């Protein structure tokens, strides 16, 4: 029963969260973006007290069902483990918790988290360890391309039958670093899940550890009835969390994710999900009893991770990095790809309020990067804001009618703004680069930047002062400029635009 | 045998009777009407092509001329740009000759400069007396005598011929007489060409015209001295009375002026680069009601071929189906009746009421130095006009559907970096357009419309 309920809820939640990262049309987000908002670390960063309290109470009452149902990385591990089980029916066995690793990782995470809040710098670790964001990077970097290829196939078909139901989209690696991180995370999590079920959840994931503190005291727990149990080991060998110590009739509730797999397996009805009230299990004494065993398994875990690391390295070496190339047509001038200019201050989306807020709040889940229909959001490779989104205008500009990133952001890094509000928020200022401007270099009439400026912040002035007949060059009225990048995107100068946007530290209303 | 007729027998007899009756009706129809019933299901006729005679040389020229400006292309295997698909060109040319087409028109500038060579390769495979070939002096940018003569001589090499049947002064008339003087008179090129005609290397000398009435009148006035053997004008049932004056001249005037001087007329743009076959459903149904079996394009070709002083009608045929359809229309030509002409004049009035842009996809404006695919943008816009997708009022019932059709179709037809948004308005393309379209202005207008749609503004 418990397992059935879990499957019925976890599968749709997992599918929809995955789709949030795949759906480039932004249709699903209207109804289901709340699934990103109820993720633990994002809610914590967004200071969403209601959701955090709800998750704590939920865990206190029912155990770690968050990890079994809501967390996409958790369900992802279950899926891998399920496939692995096709090969080997009863793969698991009890092992004591690797407490030093769990608490060690948690401590490092907390230090990074607090330091981030105080210093306004993301130390890479918070985004790296947040399970939801880790899954987001996997979905947006590894699953999305497959989804988009499928879409492009359909689009090709639609084009043939003259239907407008599907349209082509660009597939490109927005940041090699994030791609590599996603691959590494994928491999580590998948290998651990393949071999030992929920190892990642119970030894590395800080959310798992935090919720584990609470689930120790949960009202409903998995409990073994010592009178009925005959030590058949079926429950323990079905437990992907390896937390059932059948010899002692005990379950480590800090690691149990209340999946219910053990409940149905017991032939004597000796194990069940029961209301136990406030009693505390004595599992911690176990660890003290068998110090040798825990050290042993720790060293084996070490070996394993070393092996995993090597496997990852080999895989990376063999992964060819795909780069989308523009097709050149006959009778058309070659268009040189634009290069990203060096920006002294990164640009962050309207709604982010400024750089500090962005670096403090963002967990680099890539949801905004995935949904950006204008392809201006790319993950940063700047050390202080690693993998967090920033704007770049090589493939488009931040269109006036779009507030998609603000709609989906679960952490409050990009706060909700109205469309009307957007065109008055200054996120950057355009800068004119004289030596690139084709009006001066090629002596042609242009003014494309001024023509497309939605804020009317670019004036065309004579290139020779006082001579109204001379060719006109752009001049930026920085008071009016909002930094949307329309000018930079449409500038004919390539590979570097003659007008580009510098971010502003703190956004302001113009 | 029983005298009672069974039900089945009755139906059989009735069927036979009907068939005979139908055959009887067909037997009575004229040859002309039969020709009008040719459609894609009927075999393409051989040996029935209509020919016209050039009065000086008595050349028998097929009414359908092959325009080599729209040859099919394939992506260059080296990755950069596109090349002429020579295999397909050979097939098309062979098929055309087999079905009576004997006039092939090219120019040094067509198909990114590949057209002459490709035409030469395809024609080389046929006896020289089987075809007439024409090419042009396209000295648009460099007017010098040396460069012009070099271009002329190169044509012989590219076409692999030792005489050219019809030689054009390419595209006269844009700026009154100044352009004519600069390109041909002042530099002595016209004198050179006249000598070449005397020497027999040019069998006929003529000009092609795009532009103002002033420019045309000046060119025609040279007839006294030059004795034009032909002249090429844009003639179709829209331009007949509704050319976009003052930049372009009505074809009825142009034709009458040529006929007056007995200068044979060669027709270009009979179909306006496909615009007269790619019409709105309303106009298509109008044409189909009058002749359900004939193609939409056949109306335009019959119109262009009907005037007796027309020597040949050039069509830039990219696809075999176009070629076959046109061969059917002219094998033989069924001239339009006065009623038909009146009907097409009414149709033309409906067509010009649609706000399409006059682009004929001739690609003279290309390549745009800033990478814009100008014809692709304009054609997409025209397509949406014809399909009724230009709606910018969100309150309209059809708005959502049309918006999607326009925007999705736009991205499909034109890569983002080649769209109207990227036009900088340098105006380099403006003088190249034979239809005198103010290209940057139209591109800005289209981009504003796109922005309206994207922002869902009313």
PDB file of N, CA and C in Angstrom, chain A residues 185-256:
ATOM      1  N   UNK A 185      28.175  14.472 -12.085  1.00  0.00           N
ATOM      2  CA  UNK A 185      27.134  14.200 -11.102  1.00  0.00           C
ATOM      3  C   UNK A 185      26.313  12.985 -11.525  1.00  0.00           C
ATOM      4  N   UNK A 186      25.953  12.991 -12.794  1.00  0.00           N
ATOM      5  CA  UNK A 186      25.139  11.886 -13.320  1.00  0.00           C
ATOM      6  C   UNK A 186      25.842  10.549 -13.093  1.00  0.00           C
ATOM      7  N   UNK A 187      27.108  10.518 -13.449  1.00  0.00           N
ATOM      8  CA  UNK A 187      27.830   9.253 -13.355  1.00  0.00           C
ATOM      9  C   UNK A 187      27.962   8.818 -11.895  1.00  0.00           C
ATOM     10  N   UNK A 188      28.340   9.745 -11.018  1.00  0.00           N
ATOM     11  CA  UNK A 188      28.508   9.383  -9.607  1.00  0.00           C
ATOM     12  C   UNK A 188      27.191   8.867  -9.028  1.00  0.00           C
ATOM     13  N   UNK A 189      26.121   9.662  -9.234  1.00  0.00           N
ATOM     14  CA  UNK A 189      24.836   9.286  -8.655  1.00  0.00           C
ATOM     15  C   UNK A 189      24.352   7.967  -9.252  1.00  0.00           C
ATOM     16  N   UNK A 190      24.500   7.844 -10.570  1.00  0.00           N
ATOM     17  CA  UNK A 190      23.976   6.646 -11.228  1.00  0.00           C
ATOM     18  C   UNK A 190      24.741   5.407 -10.785  1.00  0.00           C
ATOM     19  N   UNK A 191      26.076   5.515 -10.705  1.00  0.00           N
ATOM     20  CA  UNK A 191      26.870   4.346 -10.317  1.00  0.00           C
ATOM     21  C   UNK A 191      26.535   3.938  -8.884  1.00  0.00           C
ATOM     22  N   UNK A 192      26.433   4.937  -7.990  1.00  0.00           N
ATOM     23  CA  UNK A 192      26.100   4.617  -6.603  1.00  0.00           C
ATOM     24  C   UNK A 192      24.727   3.984  -6.510  1.00  0.00           C
ATOM     25  N   UNK A 193      23.781   4.531  -7.262  1.00  0.00           N
ATOM     26  CA  UNK A 193      22.413   4.003  -7.196  1.00  0.00           C
ATOM     27  C   UNK A 193      22.362   2.604  -7.795  1.00  0.00           C
ATOM     28  N   UNK A 194      23.095   2.403  -8.859  1.00  0.00           N
ATOM     29  CA  UNK A 194      23.123   1.095  -9.532  1.00  0.00           C
ATOM     30  C   UNK A 194      23.629   0.016  -8.582  1.00  0.00           C
ATOM     31  N   UNK A 195      24.654   0.369  -7.793  1.00  0.00           N
ATOM     32  CA  UNK A 195      25.264  -0.638  -6.923  1.00  0.00           C
ATOM     33  C   UNK A 195      24.592  -0.766  -5.578  1.00  0.00           C
ATOM     34  N   UNK A 196      24.187   0.394  -5.030  1.00  0.00           N
ATOM     35  CA  UNK A 196      23.728   0.332  -3.642  1.00  0.00           C
ATOM     36  C   UNK A 196      22.523   1.191  -3.324  1.00  0.00           C
ATOM     37  N   UNK A 197      21.664   1.440  -4.285  1.00  0.00           N
ATOM     38  CA  UNK A 197      20.427   2.165  -3.988  1.00  0.00           C
ATOM     39  C   UNK A 197      20.662   3.585  -3.549  1.00  0.00           C
ATOM     40  N   UNK A 198      20.290   3.869  -2.319  1.00  0.00           N
ATOM     41  CA  UNK A 198      20.265   5.251  -1.859  1.00  0.00           C
ATOM     42  C   UNK A 198      21.560   5.699  -1.165  1.00  0.00           C
ATOM     43  N   UNK A 199      22.684   5.198  -1.568  1.00  0.00           N
ATOM     44  CA  UNK A 199      23.933   5.572  -0.914  1.00  0.00           C
ATOM     45  C   UNK A 199      24.176   7.086  -0.980  1.00  0.00           C
ATOM     46  N   UNK A 200      23.947   7.656  -2.165  1.00  0.00           N
ATOM     47  CA  UNK A 200      24.208   9.095  -2.320  1.00  0.00           C
ATOM     48  C   UNK A 200      23.365   9.883  -1.336  1.00  0.00           C
ATOM     49  N   UNK A 201      22.055   9.538  -1.267  1.00  0.00           N
ATOM     50  CA  UNK A 201      21.129  10.228  -0.374  1.00  0.00           C
ATOM     51  C   UNK A 201      21.580  10.203   1.070  1.00  0.00           C
ATOM     52  N   UNK A 202      22.120   9.053   1.461  1.00  0.00           N
ATOM     53  CA  UNK A 202      22.365   8.838   2.884  1.00  0.00           C
ATOM     54  C   UNK A 202      23.800   9.083   3.306  1.00  0.00           C
ATOM     55  N   UNK A 203      24.662   9.435   2.365  1.00  0.00           N
ATOM     56  CA  UNK A 203      26.027   9.731   2.789  1.00  0.00           C
ATOM     57  C   UNK A 203      26.488  11.098   2.324  1.00  0.00           C
ATOM     58  N   UNK A 204      25.978  11.565   1.186  1.00  0.00           N
ATOM     59  CA  UNK A 204      26.478  12.829   0.652  1.00  0.00           C
ATOM     60  C   UNK A 204      25.445  13.948   0.734  1.00  0.00           C
ATOM     61  N   UNK A 205      24.211  13.638   0.369  1.00  0.00           N
ATOM     62  CA  UNK A 205      23.222  14.707   0.224  1.00  0.00           C
ATOM     63  C   UNK A 205      22.957  15.423   1.547  1.00  0.00           C
ATOM     64  N   UNK A 206      23.210  16.727   1.634  1.00  0.00           N
ATOM     65  CA  UNK A 206      22.979  17.466   2.881  1.00  0.00           C
ATOM     66  C   UNK A 206      21.505  17.539   3.253  1.00  0.00           C
ATOM     67  N   UNK A 207      20.629  17.556   2.220  1.00  0.00           N
ATOM     68  CA  UNK A 207      19.202  17.603   2.532  1.00  0.00           C
ATOM     69  C   UNK A 207      18.781  16.288   3.187  1.00  0.00           C
ATOM     70  N   UNK A 208      19.315  15.191   2.659  1.00  0.00           N
ATOM     71  CA  UNK A 208      19.023  13.890   3.255  1.00  0.00           C
ATOM     72  C   UNK A 208      19.455  13.840   4.715  1.00  0.00           C
ATOM     73  N   UNK A 209      20.640  14.374   4.981  1.00  0.00           N
ATOM     74  CA  UNK A 209      21.150  14.360   6.348  1.00  0.00           C
ATOM     75  C   UNK A 209      20.291  15.228   7.271  1.00  0.00           C
ATOM     76  N   UNK A 210      19.934  16.419   6.788  1.00  0.00           N
ATOM     77  CA  UNK A 210      19.121  17.316   7.617  1.00  0.00           C
ATOM     78  C   UNK A 210      17.778  16.667   7.918  1.00  0.00           C
ATOM     79  N   UNK A 211      17.116  16.141   6.871  1.00  0.00           N
ATOM     80  CA  UNK A 211      15.816  15.520   7.089  1.00  0.00           C
ATOM     81  C   UNK A 211      15.957  14.263   7.940  1.00  0.00           C
ATOM     82  N   UNK A 212      17.129  13.625   7.852  1.00  0.00           N
ATOM     83  CA  UNK A 212      17.394  12.444   8.666  1.00  0.00           C
ATOM     84  C   UNK A 212      17.336  12.746  10.155  1.00  0.00           C
ATOM     85  N   UNK A 213      17.820  13.925  10.520  1.00  0.00           N
ATOM     86  CA  UNK A 213      17.720  14.332  11.933  1.00  0.00           C
ATOM     87  C   UNK A 213      16.280  14.299  12.397  1.00  0.00           C
ATOM     88  N   UNK A 214      15.385  14.784  11.529  1.00  0.00           N
ATOM     89  CA  UNK A 214      13.982  14.899  11.894  1.00  0.00           C
ATOM     90  C   UNK A 214      13.289  13.536  11.843  1.00  0.00           C
ATOM     91  N   UNK A 215      13.614  12.780  10.779  1.00  0.00           N
ATOM     92  CA  UNK A 215      12.869  11.528  10.589  1.00  0.00           C
ATOM     93  C   UNK A 215      13.199  10.498  11.658  1.00  0.00           C
ATOM     94  N   UNK A 216      14.292  10.686  12.351  1.00  0.00           N
ATOM     95  CA  UNK A 216      14.600   9.849  13.508  1.00  0.00           C
ATOM     96  C   UNK A 216      13.433   9.838  14.502  1.00  0.00           C
ATOM     97  N   UNK A 217      12.763  10.992  14.549  1.00  0.00           N
ATOM     98  CA  UNK A 217      11.691  11.146  15.549  1.00  0.00           C
ATOM     99  C   UNK A 217      10.320  11.123  14.907  1.00  0.00           C
ATOM    100  N   UNK A 218      10.210  10.661  13.685  1.00  0.00           N
ATOM    101  CA  UNK A 218       8.931  10.778  12.986  1.00  0.00           C
ATOM    102  C   UNK A 218       7.867   9.910  13.654  1.00  0.00           C
ATOM    103  N   UNK A 219       6.612  10.324  13.488  1.00  0.00           N
ATOM    104  CA  UNK A 219       5.511   9.659  14.161  1.00  0.00           C
ATOM    105  C   UNK A 219       5.203   8.307  13.518  1.00  0.00           C
ATOM    106  N   UNK A 220       5.251   8.296  12.198  1.00  0.00           N
ATOM    107  CA  UNK A 220       5.081   7.023  11.502  1.00  0.00           C
ATOM    108  C   UNK A 220       6.457   6.516  11.105  1.00  0.00           C
ATOM    109  N   UNK A 221       6.707   5.244  11.361  1.00  0.00           N
ATOM    110  CA  UNK A 221       7.993   4.683  10.976  1.00  0.00           C
ATOM    111  C   UNK A 221       7.835   3.237  10.536  1.00  0.00           C
ATOM    112  N   UNK A 222       8.881   2.761   9.865  1.00  0.00           N
ATOM    113  CA  UNK A 222       8.964   1.331   9.583  1.00  0.00           C
ATOM    114  C   UNK A 222       9.422   0.647  10.877  1.00  0.00           C
ATOM    115  N   UNK A 223       8.697  -0.402  11.245  1.00  0.00           N
ATOM    116  CA  UNK A 223       8.999  -1.044  12.528  1.00  0.00           C
ATOM    117  C   UNK A 223       8.944  -2.562  12.380  1.00  0.00           C
ATOM    118  N   UNK A 224       9.909  -3.238  13.026  1.00  0.00           N
ATOM    119  CA  UNK A 224       9.923  -4.706  12.959  1.00  0.00           C
ATOM    120  C   UNK A 224       9.323  -5.282  14.240  1.00  0.00           C
ATOM    121  N   UNK A 225       8.419  -6.228  14.035  1.00  0.00           N
ATOM    122  CA  UNK A 225       7.839  -6.908  15.183  1.00  0.00           C
ATOM    123  C   UNK A 225       8.709  -8.122  15.508  1.00  0.00           C
ATOM    124  N   UNK A 226       9.495  -8.007  16.604  1.00  0.00           N
ATOM    125  CA  UNK A 226      10.493  -9.034  16.921  1.00  0.00           C
ATOM    126  C   UNK A 226       9.861 -10.393  17.145  1.00  0.00           C
ATOM    127  N   UNK A 227       8.582 -10.401  17.554  1.00  0.00           N
ATOM    128  CA  UNK A 227       7.949 -11.700  17.832  1.00  0.00           C
ATOM    129  C   UNK A 227       7.668 -12.477  16.556  1.00  0.00           C
ATOM    130  N   UNK A 228       7.354 -11.739  15.517  1.00  0.00           N
ATOM    131  CA  UNK A 228       7.006 -12.428  14.264  1.00  0.00           C
ATOM    132  C   UNK A 228       8.225 -12.714  13.395  1.00  0.00           C
ATOM    133  N   UNK A 229       9.251 -11.879  13.494  1.00  0.00           N
ATOM    134  CA  UNK A 229      10.402 -11.962  12.587  1.00  0.00           C
ATOM    135  C   UNK A 229      11.164 -13.266  12.753  1.00  0.00           C
ATOM    136  N   UNK A 230      11.522 -13.895  11.638  1.00  0.00           N
ATOM    137  CA  UNK A 230      12.323 -15.126  11.720  1.00  0.00           C
ATOM    138  C   UNK A 230      13.682 -14.953  11.052  1.00  0.00           C
ATOM    139  N   UNK A 231      14.106 -13.683  10.922  1.00  0.00           N
ATOM    140  CA  UNK A 231      15.431 -13.377  10.357  1.00  0.00           C
ATOM    141  C   UNK A 231      15.598 -13.916   8.942  1.00  0.00           C
ATOM    142  N   UNK A 232      14.539 -13.832   8.161  1.00  0.00           N
ATOM    143  CA  UNK A 232      14.659 -14.367   6.798  1.00  0.00           C
ATOM    144  C   UNK A 232      15.460 -13.439   5.895  1.00  0.00           C
ATOM    145  N   UNK A 233      15.717 -12.202   6.299  1.00  0.00           N
ATOM    146  CA  UNK A 233      16.529 -11.190   5.617  1.00  0.00           C
ATOM    147  C   UNK A 233      15.881 -10.569   4.372  1.00  0.00           C
ATOM    148  N   UNK A 234      14.650 -10.993   4.057  1.00  0.00           N
ATOM    149  CA  UNK A 234      14.019 -10.452   2.848  1.00  0.00           C
ATOM    150  C   UNK A 234      13.892  -8.931   2.887  1.00  0.00           C
ATOM    151  N   UNK A 235      13.504  -8.395   4.032  1.00  0.00           N
ATOM    152  CA  UNK A 235      13.312  -6.954   4.133  1.00  0.00           C
ATOM    153  C   UNK A 235      14.634  -6.223   3.928  1.00  0.00           C
ATOM    154  N   UNK A 236      15.665  -6.711   4.603  1.00  0.00           N
ATOM    155  CA  UNK A 236      16.957  -6.027   4.524  1.00  0.00           C
ATOM    156  C   UNK A 236      17.511  -6.086   3.110  1.00  0.00           C
ATOM    157  N   UNK A 237      17.282  -7.220   2.449  1.00  0.00           N
ATOM    158  CA  UNK A 237      17.832  -7.351   1.102  1.00  0.00           C
ATOM    159  C   UNK A 237      17.004  -6.598   0.063  1.00  0.00           C
ATOM    160  N   UNK A 238      15.841  -6.117   0.470  1.00  0.00           N
ATOM    161  CA  UNK A 238      15.040  -5.274  -0.417  1.00  0.00           C
ATOM    162  C   UNK A 238      15.200  -3.797  -0.108  1.00  0.00           C
ATOM    163  N   UNK A 239      15.979  -3.482   0.947  1.00  0.00           N
ATOM    164  CA  UNK A 239      16.025  -2.092   1.400  1.00  0.00           C
ATOM    165  C   UNK A 239      17.123  -1.331   0.682  1.00  0.00           C
ATOM    166  N   UNK A 240      16.721  -0.398  -0.201  1.00  0.00           N
ATOM    167  CA  UNK A 240      17.725   0.340  -0.981  1.00  0.00           C
ATOM    168  C   UNK A 240      18.476   1.342  -0.112  1.00  0.00           C
ATOM    169  N   UNK A 241      17.954   1.621   1.096  1.00  0.00           N
ATOM    170  CA  UNK A 241      18.691   2.511   1.990  1.00  0.00           C
ATOM    171  C   UNK A 241      19.637   1.741   2.906  1.00  0.00           C
ATOM    172  N   UNK A 242      19.625   0.436   2.804  1.00  0.00           N
ATOM    173  CA  UNK A 242      20.458  -0.436   3.639  1.00  0.00           C
ATOM    174  C   UNK A 242      20.322  -0.103   5.113  1.00  0.00           C
ATOM    175  N   UNK A 243      19.103   0.175   5.557  1.00  0.00           N
ATOM    176  CA  UNK A 243      18.960   0.681   6.922  1.00  0.00           C
ATOM    177  C   UNK A 243      18.210  -0.280   7.838  1.00  0.00           C
ATOM    178  N   UNK A 244      17.907  -1.504   7.361  1.00  0.00           N
ATOM    179  CA  UNK A 244      17.189  -2.443   8.221  1.00  0.00           C
ATOM    180  C   UNK A 244      18.179  -3.440   8.846  1.00  0.00           C
ATOM    181  N   UNK A 245      18.344  -3.310  10.122  1.00  0.00           N
ATOM    182  CA  UNK A 245      19.216  -4.206  10.863  1.00  0.00           C
ATOM    183  C   UNK A 245      18.336  -5.303  11.463  1.00  0.00           C
ATOM    184  N   UNK A 246      18.077  -6.340  10.690  1.00  0.00           N
ATOM    185  CA  UNK A 246      17.087  -7.341  11.115  1.00  0.00           C
ATOM    186  C   UNK A 246      17.563  -8.135  12.334  1.00  0.00           C
ATOM    187  N   UNK A 247      18.886  -8.211  12.499  1.00  0.00           N
ATOM    188  CA  UNK A 247      19.402  -8.958  13.642  1.00  0.00           C
ATOM    189  C   UNK A 247      18.983  -8.314  14.953  1.00  0.00           C
ATOM    190  N   UNK A 248      18.953  -6.948  14.911  1.00  0.00           N
ATOM    191  CA  UNK A 248      18.591  -6.226  16.138  1.00  0.00           C
ATOM    192  C   UNK A 248      17.126  -5.806  16.107  1.00  0.00           C
ATOM    193  N   UNK A 249      16.384  -6.205  15.069  1.00  0.00           N
ATOM    194  CA  UNK A 249      14.994  -5.780  14.868  1.00  0.00           C
ATOM    195  C   UNK A 249      14.886  -4.261  14.790  1.00  0.00           C
ATOM    196  N   UNK A 250      15.880  -3.660  14.201  1.00  0.00           N
ATOM    197  CA  UNK A 250      15.861  -2.197  14.208  1.00  0.00           C
ATOM    198  C   UNK A 250      16.007  -1.607  12.805  1.00  0.00           C
ATOM    199  N   UNK A 251      15.397  -0.424  12.647  1.00  0.00           N
ATOM    200  CA  UNK A 251      15.476   0.299  11.381  1.00  0.00           C
ATOM    201  C   UNK A 251      16.094   1.670  11.657  1.00  0.00           C
ATOM    202  N   UNK A 252      17.117   2.042  10.850  1.00  0.00           N
ATOM    203  CA  UNK A 252      17.724   3.375  11.026  1.00  0.00           C
ATOM    204  C   UNK A 252      16.835   4.395  10.340  1.00  0.00           C
ATOM    205  N   UNK A 253      16.014   5.049  11.122  1.00  0.00           N
ATOM    206  CA  UNK A 253      15.039   5.963  10.537  1.00  0.00           C
ATOM    207  C   UNK A 253      15.644   7.239   9.969  1.00  0.00           C
ATOM    208  N   UNK A 254      16.873   7.530  10.340  1.00  0.00           N
ATOM    209  CA  UNK A 254      17.504   8.715   9.751  1.00  0.00           C
ATOM    210  C   UNK A 254      17.816   8.450   8.281  1.00  0.00           C
ATOM    211  N   UNK A 255      17.910   7.204   7.904  1.00  0.00           N
ATOM    212  CA  UNK A 255      18.218   6.883   6.519  1.00  0.00           C
ATOM    213  C   UNK A 255      17.010   6.348   5.752  1.00  0.00           C
ATOM    214  N   UNK A 256      16.017   5.857   6.479  1.00  0.00           N
ATOM    215  CA  UNK A 256      14.841   5.296   5.825  1.00  0.00           C
ATOM    216  C   UNK A 256      14.076   6.379   5.078  1.00  0.00           C
TER     217      UNK A 256
END
